[in-house]
Tab-separated table of C-alpha atoms in Angstrom:
chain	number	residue	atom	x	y	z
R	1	UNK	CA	-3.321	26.845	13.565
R	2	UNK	CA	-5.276	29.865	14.997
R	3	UNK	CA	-3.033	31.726	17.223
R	4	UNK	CA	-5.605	34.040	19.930
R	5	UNK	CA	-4.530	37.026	21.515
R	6	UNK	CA	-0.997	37.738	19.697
R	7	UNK	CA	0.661	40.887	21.717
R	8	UNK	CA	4.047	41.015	21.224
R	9	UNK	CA	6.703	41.921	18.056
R	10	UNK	CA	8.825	38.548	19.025
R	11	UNK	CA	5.760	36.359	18.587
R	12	UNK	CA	4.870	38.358	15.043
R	13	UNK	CA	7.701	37.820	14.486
R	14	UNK	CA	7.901	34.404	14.763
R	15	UNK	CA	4.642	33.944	13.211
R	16	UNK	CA	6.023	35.978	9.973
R	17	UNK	CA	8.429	33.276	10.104
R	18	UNK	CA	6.811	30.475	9.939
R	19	UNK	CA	4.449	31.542	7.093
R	20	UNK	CA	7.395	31.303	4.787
R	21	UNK	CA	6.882	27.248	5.735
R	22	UNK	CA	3.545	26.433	6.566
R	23	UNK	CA	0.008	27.406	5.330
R	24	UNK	CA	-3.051	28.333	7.449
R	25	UNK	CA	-1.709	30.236	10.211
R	26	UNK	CA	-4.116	32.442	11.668
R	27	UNK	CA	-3.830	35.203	13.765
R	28	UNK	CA	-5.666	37.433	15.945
R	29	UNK	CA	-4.854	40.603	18.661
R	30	UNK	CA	-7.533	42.098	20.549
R	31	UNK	CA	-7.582	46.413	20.485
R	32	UNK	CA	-6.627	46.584	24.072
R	33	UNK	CA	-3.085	45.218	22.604
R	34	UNK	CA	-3.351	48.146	19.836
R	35	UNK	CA	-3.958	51.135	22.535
R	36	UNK	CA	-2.633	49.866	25.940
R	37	UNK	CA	0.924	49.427	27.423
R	38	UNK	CA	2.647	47.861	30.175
R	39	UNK	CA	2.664	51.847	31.238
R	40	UNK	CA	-0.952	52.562	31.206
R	41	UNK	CA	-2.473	53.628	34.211
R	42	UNK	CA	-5.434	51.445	34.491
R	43	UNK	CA	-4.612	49.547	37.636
R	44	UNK	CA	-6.283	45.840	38.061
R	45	UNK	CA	-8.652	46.950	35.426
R	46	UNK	CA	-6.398	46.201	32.928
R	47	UNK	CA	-5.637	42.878	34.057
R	48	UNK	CA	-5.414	40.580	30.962
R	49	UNK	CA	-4.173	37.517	29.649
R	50	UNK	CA	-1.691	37.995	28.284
R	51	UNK	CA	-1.141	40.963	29.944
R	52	UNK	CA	-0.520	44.761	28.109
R	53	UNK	CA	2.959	44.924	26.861
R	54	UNK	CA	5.465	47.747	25.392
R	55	UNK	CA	4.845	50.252	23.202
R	56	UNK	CA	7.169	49.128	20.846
R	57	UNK	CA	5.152	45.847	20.526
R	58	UNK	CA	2.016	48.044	20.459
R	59	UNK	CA	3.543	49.922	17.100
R	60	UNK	CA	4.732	46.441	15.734
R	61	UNK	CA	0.726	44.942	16.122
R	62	UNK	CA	-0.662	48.028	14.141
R	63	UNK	CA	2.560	47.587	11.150
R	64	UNK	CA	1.241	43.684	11.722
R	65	UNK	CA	-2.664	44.686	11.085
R	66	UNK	CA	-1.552	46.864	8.102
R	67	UNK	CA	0.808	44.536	6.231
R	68	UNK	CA	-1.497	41.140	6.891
R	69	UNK	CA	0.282	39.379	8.653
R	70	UNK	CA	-2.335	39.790	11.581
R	71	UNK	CA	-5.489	38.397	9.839
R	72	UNK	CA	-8.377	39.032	12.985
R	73	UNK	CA	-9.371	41.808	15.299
R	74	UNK	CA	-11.694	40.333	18.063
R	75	UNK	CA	-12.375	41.512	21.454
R	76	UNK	CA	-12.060	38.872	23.952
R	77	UNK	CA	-15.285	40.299	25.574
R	78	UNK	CA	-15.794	39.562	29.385
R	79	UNK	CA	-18.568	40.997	30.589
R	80	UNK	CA	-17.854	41.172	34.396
R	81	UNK	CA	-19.287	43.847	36.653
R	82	UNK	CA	-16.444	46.305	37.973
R	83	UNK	CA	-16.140	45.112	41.304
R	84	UNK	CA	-14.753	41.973	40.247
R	85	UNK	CA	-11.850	43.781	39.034
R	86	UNK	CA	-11.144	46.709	42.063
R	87	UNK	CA	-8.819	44.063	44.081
R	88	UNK	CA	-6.025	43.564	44.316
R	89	UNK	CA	-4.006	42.723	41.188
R	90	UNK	CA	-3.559	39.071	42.061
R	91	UNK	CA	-7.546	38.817	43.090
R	92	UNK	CA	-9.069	41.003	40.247
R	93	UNK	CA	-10.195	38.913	37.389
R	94	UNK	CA	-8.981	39.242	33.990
R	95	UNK	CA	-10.541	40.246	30.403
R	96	UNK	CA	-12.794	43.313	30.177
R	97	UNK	CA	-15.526	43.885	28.342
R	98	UNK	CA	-14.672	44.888	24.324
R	99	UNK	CA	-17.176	43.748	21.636
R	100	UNK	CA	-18.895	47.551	22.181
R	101	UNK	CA	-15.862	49.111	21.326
R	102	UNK	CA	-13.890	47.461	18.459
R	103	UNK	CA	-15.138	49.248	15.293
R	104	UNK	CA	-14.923	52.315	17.233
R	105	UNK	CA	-11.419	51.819	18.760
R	106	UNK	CA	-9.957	50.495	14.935
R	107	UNK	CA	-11.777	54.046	13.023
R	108	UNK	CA	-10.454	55.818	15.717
R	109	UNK	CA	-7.072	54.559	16.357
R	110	UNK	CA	-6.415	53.376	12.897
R	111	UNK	CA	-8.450	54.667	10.300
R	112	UNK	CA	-8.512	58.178	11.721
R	113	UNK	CA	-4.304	58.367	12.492
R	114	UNK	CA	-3.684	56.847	9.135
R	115	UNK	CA	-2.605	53.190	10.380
R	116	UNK	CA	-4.977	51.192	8.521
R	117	UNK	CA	-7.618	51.366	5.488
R	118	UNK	CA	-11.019	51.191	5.545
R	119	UNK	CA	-10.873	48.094	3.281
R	120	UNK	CA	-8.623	46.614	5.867
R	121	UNK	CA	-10.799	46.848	9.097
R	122	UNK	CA	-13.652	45.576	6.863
R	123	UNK	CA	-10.928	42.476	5.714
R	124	UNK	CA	-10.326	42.164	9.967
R	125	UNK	CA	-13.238	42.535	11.265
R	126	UNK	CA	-15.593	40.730	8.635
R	127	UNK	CA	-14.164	39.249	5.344
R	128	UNK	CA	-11.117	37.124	7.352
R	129	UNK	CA	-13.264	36.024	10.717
R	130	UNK	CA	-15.951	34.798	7.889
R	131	UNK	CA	-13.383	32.875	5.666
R	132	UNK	CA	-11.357	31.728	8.709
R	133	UNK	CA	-14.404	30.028	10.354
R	134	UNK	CA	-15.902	28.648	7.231
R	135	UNK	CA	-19.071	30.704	7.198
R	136	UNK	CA	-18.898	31.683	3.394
R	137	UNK	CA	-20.403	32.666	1.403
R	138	UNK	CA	-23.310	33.921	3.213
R	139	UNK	CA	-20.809	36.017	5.689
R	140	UNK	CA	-18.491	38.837	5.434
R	141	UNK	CA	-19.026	40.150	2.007
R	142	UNK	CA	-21.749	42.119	0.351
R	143	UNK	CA	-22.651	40.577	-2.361
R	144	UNK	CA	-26.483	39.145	-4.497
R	145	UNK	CA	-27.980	36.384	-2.630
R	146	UNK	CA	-25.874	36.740	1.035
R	147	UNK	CA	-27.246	37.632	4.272
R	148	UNK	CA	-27.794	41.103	4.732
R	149	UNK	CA	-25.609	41.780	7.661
R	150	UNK	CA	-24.106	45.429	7.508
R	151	UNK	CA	-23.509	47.889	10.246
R	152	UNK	CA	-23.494	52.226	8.826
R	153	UNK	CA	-20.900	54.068	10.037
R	154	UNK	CA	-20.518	57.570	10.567
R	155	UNK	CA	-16.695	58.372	10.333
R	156	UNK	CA	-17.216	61.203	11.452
R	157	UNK	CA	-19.283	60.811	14.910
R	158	UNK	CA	-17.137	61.589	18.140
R	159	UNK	CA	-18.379	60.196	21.279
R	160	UNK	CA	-17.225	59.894	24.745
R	161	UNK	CA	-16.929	56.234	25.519
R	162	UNK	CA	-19.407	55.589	28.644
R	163	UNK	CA	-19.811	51.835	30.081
R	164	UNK	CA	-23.860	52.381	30.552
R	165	UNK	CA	-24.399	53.479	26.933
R	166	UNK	CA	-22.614	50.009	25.664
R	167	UNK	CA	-25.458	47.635	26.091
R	168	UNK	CA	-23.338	45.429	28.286
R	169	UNK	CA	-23.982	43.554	31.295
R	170	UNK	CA	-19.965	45.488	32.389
R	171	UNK	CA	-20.645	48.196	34.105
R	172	UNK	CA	-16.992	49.538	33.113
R	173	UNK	CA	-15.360	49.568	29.781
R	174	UNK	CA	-11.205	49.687	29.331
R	175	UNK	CA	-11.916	53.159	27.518
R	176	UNK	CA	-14.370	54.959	29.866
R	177	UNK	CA	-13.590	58.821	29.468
R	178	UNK	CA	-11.764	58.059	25.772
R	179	UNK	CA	-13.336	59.810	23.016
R	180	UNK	CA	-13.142	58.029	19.807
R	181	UNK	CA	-13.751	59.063	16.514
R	182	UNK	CA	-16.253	56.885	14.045
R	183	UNK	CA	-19.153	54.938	15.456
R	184	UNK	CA	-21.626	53.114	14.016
R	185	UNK	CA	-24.795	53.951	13.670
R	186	UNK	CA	-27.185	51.360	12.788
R	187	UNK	CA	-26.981	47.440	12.608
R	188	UNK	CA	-29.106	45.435	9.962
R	189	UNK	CA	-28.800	41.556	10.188
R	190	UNK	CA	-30.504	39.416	7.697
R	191	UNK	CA	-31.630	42.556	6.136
R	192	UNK	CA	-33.627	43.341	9.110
């Protein structure tokens, strides 16, 4: 069973649970889950499904991403233009754009405030999404004879996150105005 979207401690922690029964539960969160609250003031641009929750589930995902029992990072991109979202809560549409910003969010948030490992955002982001979806061996590993898919990172690179310098149809990204600490810096795909 792949379980999308996880965002709260009770449903971790039902998930921990049954893992002591059952192999092959998969999990994923999204990093709005990891940086957003119930509190955040973000208006109808935050409007997700599930929605944001408490900060106390917020700190129970990131002990959940650390400890494995959250196997996937992905972003749930939707790459609506801005004005689909100023309405009214009820009328905005949900999801937000978010494949721009993962790496960036998880070296920031994580690596850089000592939640998570390198190793372990490489394991979320590339080894587990390749094994879950049966696209070894060629995928998410470095190894003779793979495809040559690798991003470079600079760990150290601060940037200000701004929606036109994404290379998104969204005109608007969940972290407009954040700056975030680790981007990457070039992208080679089948060695290219």
């Amino acid at each position: 069973i792949y379980i999308p979207h996880l965002s709260t401690r009770m449903a971790l922690d039902e998930v921990r649970k049954w893992r002591q029964r059952y192999d092959g539960i998969r999990v994923e969160t999204c990093p709005h889950y990891l940086t957003h609250t119930e509190d955040s003031d973000v208006g109808p641009i935050g409007k997700a499904n599930p929605p944001f929750r408490s900060a106390d589930d917020v700190a129970a995902l990131w002990a959940g991403l650390a400890d494995g029992a959250i196997d996937i990072v992905a972003s749930d991109h939707v790459p609506r233009k801005r004005a689909t979202k100023e309405k009214t809560i009820w009328l905005a549409s949900q999801g937000f754009p978010g494949t721009a910003t993962i790496l960036p969010v998880l070296l920031s948030e994580g690596y850089h405030k000592g939640r998570l490992s390198l190793e372990r955002i490489c394991a979320l982001i590339c080894a587990a999404p390749a094994h879950i979806f049966d696209l070894e061996p060629r995928k998410g590993r470095i190894a003779i004879g793979v495809d040559a898919d690798l991003t470079l990172v600079d760990l150290t690179k601060e940037r200000v996150v701004r929606a036109d310098e994404l290379g998104s149809y969204s005109d608007y990204s969940l972290y407009d105005g954040w700056t975030l600490k680790g981007w990457p810096v070039k992208t080679i795909v089948r060695g290219m």
